[in-house]
Amino acid sequence: FLTGFNKWTCERKFAENFAARCFKISHDKNGERLTWLRIFGGELKAKTELNDEKINQLRDYNGDKFTTITTAKVGEIVAATGLSKTYPGQGFGMRDANNAWLKPVLTYKVNTEDVHACLKALRVLEDENPQLHVTWSEHLQEIRVQVMGKIQLEILQQLLQERFNLSVTFEQGSILYKETITKPVEGVGHFEPLRHYAEVHLLLEPGERNSGLVFENKCSLEVLTKNWQHQIMTALKSKEHLGVLIGSPITDMKITLLGGKGSIVHSVGGDFREATYRAVRQGLMELKKQNQVKLLEPWYNFRLEIGEDQVGRALNDIQKMHGKFNSPENKGTRTIITGSAPVNEMQDYAADVRNYTHGDGNLECVVQGYLPCHNAEEIIEQKSYDPVSDMENTPNSVFCSHGAGHTVTWDKVPETAHYPYTYPLG
């Protein structure tokens, strides 16, 4: 006890240079956005800039009341106003906190009478809570939320009622699938309606498992100006790019800018964004043709504790769920089974455990990450997604001839492109 007491009561040593971390986003009663910061080094003054945004006020809160201060010193916690781009875990003068494990695995449709008011309210809650992901389909006029589980839904429903006076219900959730690739490819996007011009070449490569998306720029300034390159890299990072199997987000990939073409006369804002989006999708379609695109699903790591007389039932259930398990460990009359299984199969298994153990069993699940989907062909057939018909994420390009723009299908883009390929085709 004394050793632990000595360790955890040591006074923390802070850095001399300014360092701080955002640990929470909230809104005051007037709807003003608050960025909560803990100062780990130096000091922070009001009216200074953080990441190109100016702090308006620094507030020292006591409950719901606050006093405005001019300087926040090391070790203090302060709420800053005037910042719109901050997020929980963001570091200033230090690394971001690692929140990679907070990944949603279920998606639910939101039912409400006032769709647009609900979407606005959900955007506020999404800003405050990084575990909540909100998507809006303009085509379907439909809101979906991506969450960790049903308990988060109950909290979300209560928050919408109490803070925004909105009554919502959620339709049965489905698994949040993702897609990745198994082979490199060069994707090309061309956008050339009349008086517009942009062409982008991207290298899409498989990444490490659960690495997300990584972006790199290997384009020479002699090929594309700095401004055009910036537009392309911004476009890559600003959109959730969808795959071509079922229209799920892509992941575990590295996307590198190789080159492209612009026109001093005709290239305007948005042209390179359009070409970039098309380049990603065109590359994915090339790989789909080669059967080099893979569907991923989330998996749980689980720990199941049951009576020794229920082991046979449990192991049989895990095999039916396409799960994997280690050798059972016996502790007296109790048995512990650890392993992994697809979330889609195991998400409701806790209720089954309670039933067949009469409330004596215990199941703990933690999201392991995304692995190859165990029933990919079934899911792809069920979704019936047509990537070419998804006009918001088209793989086709627009070229100009005889004074008018015309569509060139994704498979014909390589032979029509203006900038030469730098990565071998096929």
CSV table of C-alpha atoms in Angstrom, one decimal:
chain,number,residue,atom,x,y,z
A,1,PHE,CA,0.0,0.0,0.0
A,2,LEU,CA,2.8,2.4,1.0
A,3,THR,CA,4.7,1.7,-2.2
A,4,GLY,CA,1.6,2.4,-4.4
A,5,PHE,CA,0.7,5.4,-2.3
A,6,ASN,CA,4.2,6.8,-2.9
A,7,LYS,CA,4.1,6.1,-6.6
A,8,TRP,CA,0.7,7.7,-7.3
A,9,THR,CA,1.0,10.7,-5.1
A,10,CYS,CA,4.2,12.0,-6.7
A,11,GLU,CA,3.9,15.6,-8.0
A,12,ARG,CA,3.9,15.6,-11.8
A,13,LYS,CA,6.7,17.3,-13.6
A,14,PHE,CA,5.5,19.5,-16.4
A,15,ALA,CA,7.4,20.7,-19.5
A,16,GLU,CA,8.5,24.3,-19.9
A,17,ASN,CA,7.2,24.7,-23.4
A,18,PHE,CA,3.5,24.9,-24.1
A,19,ALA,CA,1.6,21.6,-24.3
A,20,ALA,CA,-2.0,20.8,-23.8
A,21,ARG,CA,-4.6,18.2,-24.7
A,22,CYS,CA,-8.3,18.4,-25.5
A,23,PHE,CA,-10.1,15.9,-23.4
A,24,LYS,CA,-13.7,16.9,-24.0
A,25,ILE,CA,-16.0,18.9,-26.2
A,26,SER,CA,-19.3,20.4,-24.8
A,27,HIS,CA,-21.7,23.2,-25.4
A,28,ASP,CA,-22.9,25.8,-22.9
A,29,LYS,CA,-26.6,26.7,-22.3
A,30,ASN,CA,-26.4,29.2,-25.2
A,31,GLY,CA,-25.1,26.6,-27.6
A,32,GLU,CA,-21.5,27.9,-27.6
A,33,ARG,CA,-18.9,25.3,-28.3
A,34,LEU,CA,-16.4,24.6,-25.5
A,35,THR,CA,-13.0,22.9,-25.9
A,36,TRP,CA,-11.8,21.5,-22.6
A,37,LEU,CA,-8.1,21.6,-22.3
A,38,ARG,CA,-5.6,20.4,-19.7
A,39,ILE,CA,-2.3,22.3,-19.7
A,40,PHE,CA,0.7,20.0,-19.6
A,41,GLY,CA,3.4,22.6,-20.1
A,42,GLY,CA,3.9,26.3,-20.3
A,43,GLU,CA,0.8,28.5,-20.3
A,44,LEU,CA,-2.0,29.4,-22.6
A,45,LYS,CA,-3.4,32.9,-23.1
A,46,ALA,CA,-6.8,34.1,-24.4
A,47,LYS,CA,-6.8,35.6,-27.9
A,48,THR,CA,-3.9,33.3,-29.0
A,49,GLU,CA,-4.1,30.8,-31.9
A,50,LEU,CA,-4.3,27.1,-31.7
A,51,ASN,CA,-4.0,25.3,-35.1
A,52,ASP,CA,-4.9,28.4,-37.1
A,53,GLU,CA,-8.0,29.1,-34.9
A,54,LYS,CA,-8.2,32.0,-32.5
A,55,ILE,CA,-9.3,31.4,-28.9
A,56,ASN,CA,-12.0,33.9,-27.9
A,57,GLN,CA,-12.3,33.2,-24.2
A,58,LEU,CA,-10.7,31.1,-21.5
A,59,ARG,CA,-13.2,30.0,-18.9
A,60,ASP,CA,-12.6,28.6,-15.4
A,61,TYR,CA,-15.7,26.6,-14.5
A,62,ASN,CA,-17.2,25.8,-11.1
A,63,GLY,CA,-20.3,23.7,-11.8
A,64,ASP,CA,-22.4,25.6,-14.3
A,65,LYS,CA,-20.8,29.0,-13.4
A,66,PHE,CA,-17.5,30.3,-14.8
A,67,THR,CA,-15.2,33.2,-14.6
A,68,THR,CA,-13.2,34.5,-17.6
A,69,ILE,CA,-9.5,34.3,-17.2
A,70,THR,CA,-6.7,35.7,-19.3
A,71,THR,CA,-4.1,32.9,-18.7
A,72,ALA,CA,-4.3,29.2,-18.0
A,73,LYS,CA,-1.2,27.9,-16.3
A,74,VAL,CA,0.5,24.5,-16.2
A,75,GLY,CA,-1.6,21.8,-14.5
A,76,GLU,CA,-4.9,23.7,-14.9
A,77,ILE,CA,-8.0,22.7,-16.7
A,78,VAL,CA,-9.8,25.3,-18.8
A,79,ALA,CA,-12.6,25.6,-21.3
A,80,ALA,CA,-11.8,27.6,-24.5
A,81,THR,CA,-14.4,29.2,-26.8
A,82,GLY,CA,-13.9,30.1,-30.4
A,83,LEU,CA,-12.4,26.8,-31.6
A,84,SER,CA,-14.5,24.8,-34.1
A,85,LYS,CA,-12.1,22.1,-35.3
A,86,THR,CA,-10.8,20.6,-32.1
A,87,TYR,CA,-11.7,17.0,-31.0
A,88,PRO,CA,-11.3,14.9,-27.9
A,89,GLY,CA,-7.8,13.4,-27.6
A,90,GLN,CA,-6.2,16.2,-29.8
A,91,GLY,CA,-2.7,17.3,-28.6
A,92,PHE,CA,-1.2,20.7,-28.9
A,93,GLY,CA,2.6,20.6,-28.6
A,94,MET,CA,2.2,16.9,-27.8
A,95,ARG,CA,0.9,13.7,-29.4
A,96,ASP,CA,-2.8,13.0,-29.8
A,97,ALA,CA,-4.2,10.5,-27.4
A,98,ASN,CA,-4.6,7.1,-28.9
A,99,ASN,CA,-8.4,6.5,-29.3
A,100,ALA,CA,-8.0,3.9,-32.0
A,101,TRP,CA,-9.9,1.3,-30.0
A,102,LEU,CA,-13.1,3.3,-29.9
A,103,LYS,CA,-14.5,2.0,-33.1
A,104,PRO,CA,-18.3,1.5,-33.8
A,105,VAL,CA,-19.3,-1.9,-35.1
A,106,LEU,CA,-23.1,-1.5,-35.4
A,107,THR,CA,-25.3,0.8,-37.5
A,108,TYR,CA,-28.9,1.8,-36.8
A,109,LYS,CA,-31.5,3.8,-38.7
A,110,VAL,CA,-32.9,6.8,-36.8
A,111,ASN,CA,-36.7,7.3,-37.0
A,112,THR,CA,-38.0,10.8,-36.0
A,113,GLU,CA,-40.7,13.3,-37.1
A,114,ASP,CA,-38.3,16.1,-37.7
A,115,VAL,CA,-35.4,14.6,-39.7
A,116,HIS,CA,-33.4,17.8,-40.2
A,117,ALA,CA,-33.6,19.0,-36.5
A,118,CYS,CA,-32.6,15.5,-35.4
A,119,LEU,CA,-29.6,15.5,-37.8
A,120,LYS,CA,-28.5,18.9,-36.5
A,121,ALA,CA,-28.8,17.7,-32.9
A,122,LEU,CA,-26.9,14.5,-33.7
A,123,ARG,CA,-24.1,16.5,-35.2
A,124,VAL,CA,-23.7,18.4,-32.0
A,125,LEU,CA,-23.6,15.1,-30.0
A,126,GLU,CA,-21.2,13.6,-32.5
A,127,ASP,CA,-18.9,16.6,-32.0
A,128,GLU,CA,-18.9,16.0,-28.2
A,129,ASN,CA,-18.6,12.2,-28.4
A,130,PRO,CA,-16.1,10.6,-30.8
A,131,GLN,CA,-17.6,7.2,-30.3
A,132,LEU,CA,-20.8,8.3,-32.1
A,133,HIS,CA,-20.7,8.4,-35.9
A,134,VAL,CA,-23.6,10.0,-37.8
A,135,THR,CA,-24.2,9.5,-41.6
A,136,TRP,CA,-26.8,11.2,-43.7
A,137,SER,CA,-28.1,9.9,-47.1
A,138,GLU,CA,-29.4,12.7,-49.2
A,139,HIS,CA,-30.8,10.2,-51.7
A,140,LEU,CA,-32.8,8.2,-49.1
A,141,GLN,CA,-33.4,11.2,-46.7
A,142,GLU,CA,-32.2,8.8,-44.0
A,143,ILE,CA,-30.1,9.2,-40.8
A,144,ARG,CA,-28.0,6.3,-39.5
A,145,VAL,CA,-25.8,6.2,-36.4
A,146,GLN,CA,-22.8,4.0,-35.9
A,147,VAL,CA,-22.4,2.9,-32.3
A,148,MET,CA,-20.6,0.4,-30.1
A,149,GLY,CA,-23.8,-1.3,-28.7
A,150,LYS,CA,-27.4,-1.0,-27.5
A,151,ILE,CA,-26.5,0.7,-24.2
A,152,GLN,CA,-25.1,3.7,-26.2
A,153,LEU,CA,-28.4,3.8,-28.1
A,154,GLU,CA,-30.4,4.1,-24.8
A,155,ILE,CA,-28.1,7.0,-23.7
A,156,LEU,CA,-28.4,8.7,-27.1
A,157,GLN,CA,-32.2,8.4,-27.0
A,158,GLN,CA,-32.3,10.0,-23.6
A,159,LEU,CA,-29.9,12.8,-24.6
A,160,LEU,CA,-32.0,13.7,-27.6
A,161,GLN,CA,-35.1,13.9,-25.5
A,162,GLU,CA,-33.7,15.9,-22.6
A,163,ARG,CA,-31.4,18.3,-24.5
A,164,PHE,CA,-33.2,18.8,-27.8
A,165,ASN,CA,-36.8,17.7,-27.0
A,166,LEU,CA,-36.6,15.2,-29.8
A,167,SER,CA,-38.3,11.8,-29.7
A,168,VAL,CA,-36.5,9.1,-31.7
A,169,THR,CA,-36.6,5.4,-32.2
A,170,PHE,CA,-34.0,3.1,-33.8
A,171,GLU,CA,-34.5,0.3,-36.3
A,172,GLN,CA,-32.8,-3.0,-35.9
A,173,GLY,CA,-29.1,-2.5,-36.3
A,174,SER,CA,-26.8,-4.1,-38.9
A,175,ILE,CA,-23.1,-4.8,-38.8
A,176,LEU,CA,-20.8,-2.0,-40.1
A,177,TYR,CA,-18.7,-3.8,-42.7
A,178,LYS,CA,-15.6,-2.5,-44.3
A,179,GLU,CA,-13.6,-3.2,-47.5
A,180,THR,CA,-10.0,-3.4,-48.4
A,181,ILE,CA,-7.7,-4.5,-51.2
A,182,THR,CA,-5.2,-7.3,-51.6
A,183,LYS,CA,-3.1,-6.0,-54.5
A,184,PRO,CA,-1.7,-2.6,-55.6
A,185,VAL,CA,-3.3,-0.6,-58.4
A,186,GLU,CA,-3.0,2.8,-60.0
A,187,GLY,CA,-6.4,4.6,-60.0
A,188,VAL,CA,-7.2,7.4,-62.4
A,189,GLY,CA,-9.8,10.1,-62.2
A,190,HIS,CA,-10.4,12.7,-64.9
A,191,PHE,CA,-12.9,15.6,-64.6
A,192,GLU,CA,-13.2,17.8,-67.8
A,193,PRO,CA,-16.7,19.2,-68.4
A,194,LEU,CA,-16.5,22.3,-70.6
A,195,ARG,CA,-14.2,25.0,-69.0
A,196,HIS,CA,-13.0,22.6,-66.3
A,197,TYR,CA,-9.9,20.3,-66.2
A,198,ALA,CA,-8.2,18.0,-63.7
A,199,GLU,CA,-6.7,14.5,-63.8
A,200,VAL,CA,-5.4,12.6,-60.8
A,201,HIS,CA,-3.3,9.4,-60.5
A,202,LEU,CA,-3.3,7.6,-57.2
A,203,LEU,CA,-1.5,4.4,-56.1
A,204,LEU,CA,-3.7,2.2,-53.9
A,205,GLU,CA,-1.8,-0.4,-51.8
A,206,PRO,CA,-2.9,-2.9,-49.2
A,207,GLY,CA,-2.0,-1.7,-45.6
A,208,GLU,CA,-1.4,-3.4,-42.3
A,209,ARG,CA,-4.5,-5.0,-40.6
A,210,ASN,CA,-6.5,-2.4,-38.6
A,211,SER,CA,-4.2,0.4,-39.8
A,212,GLY,CA,-7.1,2.4,-41.3
A,213,LEU,CA,-6.2,4.7,-44.2
A,214,VAL,CA,-2.8,6.2,-44.7
A,215,PHE,CA,-2.1,9.0,-47.2
A,216,GLU,CA,1.2,10.0,-48.9
A,217,ASN,CA,2.3,12.5,-51.5
A,218,LYS,CA,5.0,11.5,-54.0
A,219,CYS,CA,4.1,14.0,-56.7
A,220,SER,CA,6.7,16.4,-58.0
A,221,LEU,CA,6.0,20.1,-58.0
A,222,GLU,CA,7.0,20.1,-61.7
A,223,VAL,CA,4.0,17.9,-62.4
A,224,LEU,CA,1.4,19.6,-60.2
A,225,THR,CA,1.6,22.9,-58.4
A,226,LYS,CA,1.6,23.0,-54.6
A,227,ASN,CA,-1.9,24.4,-54.6
A,228,TRP,CA,-3.3,21.6,-56.8
A,229,GLN,CA,-1.5,18.9,-54.7
A,230,HIS,CA,-3.0,20.4,-51.5
A,231,GLN,CA,-6.5,20.2,-53.1
A,232,ILE,CA,-6.0,16.6,-53.9
A,233,MET,CA,-4.6,15.6,-50.4
A,234,THR,CA,-7.4,17.6,-48.7
A,235,ALA,CA,-10.0,15.7,-50.9
A,236,LEU,CA,-8.5,12.4,-49.9
A,237,LYS,CA,-8.7,13.1,-46.2
A,238,SER,CA,-12.1,14.9,-46.2
A,239,LYS,CA,-14.3,12.2,-47.4
A,240,GLU,CA,-15.3,8.7,-46.3
A,241,HIS,CA,-14.4,6.7,-49.4
A,242,LEU,CA,-16.7,3.7,-50.1
A,243,GLY,CA,-15.7,0.3,-51.5
A,244,VAL,CA,-17.2,-1.3,-54.5
A,245,LEU,CA,-18.4,-4.6,-53.1
A,246,ILE,CA,-21.3,-3.4,-50.9
A,247,GLY,CA,-20.6,0.3,-50.6
A,248,SER,CA,-18.9,0.1,-47.2
A,249,PRO,CA,-16.0,2.3,-46.1
A,250,ILE,CA,-12.6,1.3,-47.3
A,251,THR,CA,-9.8,0.6,-44.7
A,252,ASP,CA,-6.3,-0.8,-44.3
A,253,MET,CA,-5.0,0.9,-47.3
A,254,LYS,CA,-2.2,3.3,-48.3
A,255,ILE,CA,-3.2,5.9,-50.9
A,256,THR,CA,-0.3,7.8,-52.6
A,257,LEU,CA,-0.6,10.7,-55.0
A,258,LEU,CA,1.6,9.9,-58.0
A,259,GLY,CA,0.8,12.7,-60.5
A,260,GLY,CA,-1.8,14.2,-62.7
A,261,LYS,CA,-2.5,17.2,-64.9
A,262,GLY,CA,-4.1,20.6,-64.5
A,263,SER,CA,-4.8,23.6,-66.6
A,264,ILE,CA,-3.9,27.2,-65.7
A,265,VAL,CA,-6.8,28.4,-67.8
A,266,HIS,CA,-9.5,25.9,-67.0
A,267,SER,CA,-8.8,24.2,-63.6
A,268,VAL,CA,-11.0,25.8,-60.9
A,269,GLY,CA,-11.9,25.0,-57.3
A,270,GLY,CA,-13.5,21.5,-57.0
A,271,ASP,CA,-12.1,20.0,-60.2
A,272,PHE,CA,-9.3,18.2,-58.4
A,273,ARG,CA,-11.7,17.1,-55.7
A,274,GLU,CA,-13.9,15.5,-58.3
A,275,ALA,CA,-11.0,13.8,-60.1
A,276,THR,CA,-9.6,12.5,-56.8
A,277,TYR,CA,-12.9,10.8,-55.7
A,278,ARG,CA,-13.1,9.2,-59.2
A,279,ALA,CA,-9.5,8.0,-59.1
A,280,VAL,CA,-10.1,6.1,-55.8
A,281,ARG,CA,-13.2,4.4,-57.2
A,282,GLN,CA,-11.7,3.7,-60.6
A,283,GLY,CA,-8.8,1.9,-58.9
A,284,LEU,CA,-11.1,-0.1,-56.7
A,285,MET,CA,-13.1,-1.2,-59.8
A,286,GLU,CA,-10.0,-2.4,-61.5
A,287,LEU,CA,-9.2,-4.6,-58.5
A,288,LYS,CA,-12.8,-5.9,-58.3
A,289,LYS,CA,-12.5,-7.1,-61.9
A,290,GLN,CA,-9.3,-9.0,-60.8
A,291,ASN,CA,-11.1,-10.4,-57.6
A,292,GLN,CA,-8.6,-8.5,-55.4
A,293,VAL,CA,-11.1,-6.6,-53.2
A,294,LYS,CA,-12.0,-8.2,-49.8
A,295,LEU,CA,-15.0,-7.7,-47.5
A,296,LEU,CA,-14.1,-7.3,-43.8
A,297,GLU,CA,-16.3,-7.6,-40.7
A,298,PRO,CA,-15.6,-6.7,-37.0
A,299,TRP,CA,-14.6,-9.6,-34.6
A,300,TYR,CA,-14.9,-9.8,-30.9
A,301,ASN,CA,-12.3,-11.2,-28.4
A,302,PHE,CA,-14.5,-12.9,-25.8
A,303,ARG,CA,-14.1,-14.4,-22.3
A,304,LEU,CA,-16.9,-16.8,-21.3
A,305,GLU,CA,-17.2,-18.1,-17.8
A,306,ILE,CA,-19.6,-21.0,-17.2
A,307,GLY,CA,-20.2,-24.1,-15.1
A,308,GLU,CA,-18.2,-27.2,-16.1
A,309,ASP,CA,-21.4,-29.0,-17.1
A,310,GLN,CA,-22.2,-26.4,-19.8
A,311,VAL,CA,-18.9,-26.5,-21.6
A,312,GLY,CA,-20.1,-28.8,-24.4
A,313,ARG,CA,-23.0,-26.5,-25.2
A,314,ALA,CA,-20.7,-23.4,-25.2
A,315,LEU,CA,-18.1,-25.0,-27.5
A,316,ASN,CA,-20.8,-26.1,-29.9
A,317,ASP,CA,-22.3,-22.6,-30.0
A,318,ILE,CA,-18.9,-21.0,-30.7
A,319,GLN,CA,-18.3,-23.3,-33.6
A,320,LYS,CA,-21.8,-22.6,-35.0
A,321,MET,CA,-20.9,-18.8,-34.8
A,322,HIS,CA,-17.7,-19.5,-36.9
A,323,GLY,CA,-15.6,-18.5,-33.8
A,324,LYS,CA,-12.2,-19.7,-32.6
A,325,PHE,CA,-11.4,-20.7,-29.1
A,326,ASN,CA,-8.4,-21.7,-26.9
A,327,SER,CA,-8.3,-24.8,-24.7
A,328,PRO,CA,-10.9,-24.3,-21.8
A,329,GLU,CA,-9.3,-23.5,-18.5
A,330,ASN,CA,-10.8,-25.1,-15.4
A,331,LYS,CA,-11.1,-23.2,-12.0
A,332,GLY,CA,-12.8,-25.5,-9.5
A,333,THR,CA,-16.4,-26.0,-10.8
A,334,ARG,CA,-16.0,-23.1,-13.2
A,335,THR,CA,-14.6,-23.2,-16.8
A,336,ILE,CA,-13.2,-20.2,-18.7
A,337,ILE,CA,-13.2,-20.2,-22.5
A,338,THR,CA,-11.4,-17.4,-24.4
A,339,GLY,CA,-11.3,-16.9,-28.1
A,340,SER,CA,-12.7,-14.7,-31.0
A,341,ALA,CA,-15.8,-14.7,-33.1
A,342,PRO,CA,-17.6,-12.4,-35.7
A,343,VAL,CA,-19.6,-9.6,-34.0
A,344,ASN,CA,-22.5,-10.4,-36.4
A,345,GLU,CA,-22.8,-13.9,-34.9
A,346,MET,CA,-22.0,-13.1,-31.2
A,347,GLN,CA,-23.7,-9.7,-30.6
A,348,ASP,CA,-26.8,-11.3,-29.0
A,349,TYR,CA,-25.1,-14.3,-27.4
A,350,ALA,CA,-25.0,-12.8,-23.9
A,351,ALA,CA,-28.8,-13.3,-23.6
A,352,ASP,CA,-28.4,-17.0,-24.6
A,353,VAL,CA,-25.6,-17.5,-22.0
A,354,ARG,CA,-27.9,-16.0,-19.3
A,355,ASN,CA,-30.7,-18.4,-20.3
A,356,TYR,CA,-28.8,-21.7,-20.5
A,357,THR,CA,-26.8,-20.9,-17.4
A,358,HIS,CA,-29.8,-19.6,-15.5
A,359,GLY,CA,-28.0,-16.3,-14.9
A,360,ASP,CA,-24.9,-17.9,-13.6
A,361,GLY,CA,-22.7,-17.5,-16.7
A,362,ASN,CA,-20.8,-14.4,-17.7
A,363,LEU,CA,-19.7,-13.3,-21.2
A,364,GLU,CA,-17.3,-10.4,-21.8
A,365,CYS,CA,-16.6,-9.1,-25.3
A,366,VAL,CA,-14.1,-6.6,-26.6
A,367,VAL,CA,-13.8,-5.5,-30.3
A,368,GLN,CA,-10.7,-7.1,-31.7
A,369,GLY,CA,-10.8,-5.3,-35.0
A,370,TYR,CA,-11.7,-6.1,-38.6
A,371,LEU,CA,-10.9,-9.5,-40.2
A,372,PRO,CA,-12.1,-11.2,-43.5
A,373,CYS,CA,-15.8,-11.7,-43.5
A,374,HIS,CA,-16.8,-15.3,-42.8
A,375,ASN,CA,-19.8,-15.2,-45.1
A,376,ALA,CA,-18.7,-12.6,-47.7
A,377,GLU,CA,-20.5,-14.0,-50.7
A,378,GLU,CA,-23.8,-14.2,-48.8
A,379,ILE,CA,-23.5,-10.5,-47.6
A,380,ILE,CA,-22.5,-9.3,-51.1
A,381,GLU,CA,-25.5,-11.0,-52.7
A,382,GLN,CA,-27.8,-9.7,-50.0
A,383,LYS,CA,-26.7,-6.1,-50.4
A,384,SER,CA,-26.9,-6.2,-54.2
A,385,TYR,CA,-24.8,-3.0,-54.5
A,386,ASP,CA,-24.1,-1.6,-57.9
A,387,PRO,CA,-21.0,0.7,-57.7
A,388,VAL,CA,-21.6,2.1,-61.2
A,389,SER,CA,-25.1,3.2,-60.3
A,390,ASP,CA,-23.9,5.0,-57.2
A,391,MET,CA,-23.7,8.4,-58.7
A,392,GLU,CA,-22.5,10.1,-55.5
A,393,ASN,CA,-19.4,7.8,-55.7
A,394,THR,CA,-19.0,7.2,-59.4
A,395,PRO,CA,-15.9,5.4,-60.8
A,396,ASN,CA,-16.4,6.9,-64.2
A,397,SER,CA,-14.7,10.0,-65.5
A,398,VAL,CA,-15.7,13.0,-67.6
A,399,PHE,CA,-13.6,14.0,-70.7
A,400,CYS,CA,-14.2,16.8,-73.2
A,401,SER,CA,-14.4,16.4,-77.0
A,402,HIS,CA,-15.9,18.6,-79.7
A,403,GLY,CA,-16.6,21.3,-77.1
A,404,ALA,CA,-18.7,19.1,-74.8
A,405,GLY,CA,-18.1,16.9,-71.8
A,406,HIS,CA,-19.0,13.2,-72.0
A,407,THR,CA,-18.7,10.3,-69.6
A,408,VAL,CA,-16.0,7.6,-70.1
A,409,THR,CA,-16.7,4.4,-68.1
A,410,TRP,CA,-14.1,3.4,-65.6
A,411,ASP,CA,-12.7,0.5,-67.7
A,412,LYS,CA,-12.0,2.8,-70.6
A,413,VAL,CA,-10.3,5.5,-68.5
A,414,PRO,CA,-6.7,4.0,-68.7
A,415,GLU,CA,-6.6,4.2,-72.5
A,416,THR,CA,-8.2,7.7,-72.5
A,417,ALA,CA,-6.1,9.3,-69.7
A,418,HIS,CA,-3.9,12.3,-70.6
A,419,TYR,CA,-1.1,11.8,-68.0
A,420,PRO,CA,1.0,8.6,-68.4
A,421,TYR,CA,0.7,5.7,-66.0
A,422,THR,CA,3.6,5.4,-63.6
A,423,TYR,CA,2.7,2.1,-62.1
A,424,PRO,CA,2.4,-1.1,-64.2
A,425,LEU,CA,-1.1,-2.0,-65.3
A,426,GLY,CA,-2.6,-5.4,-64.8
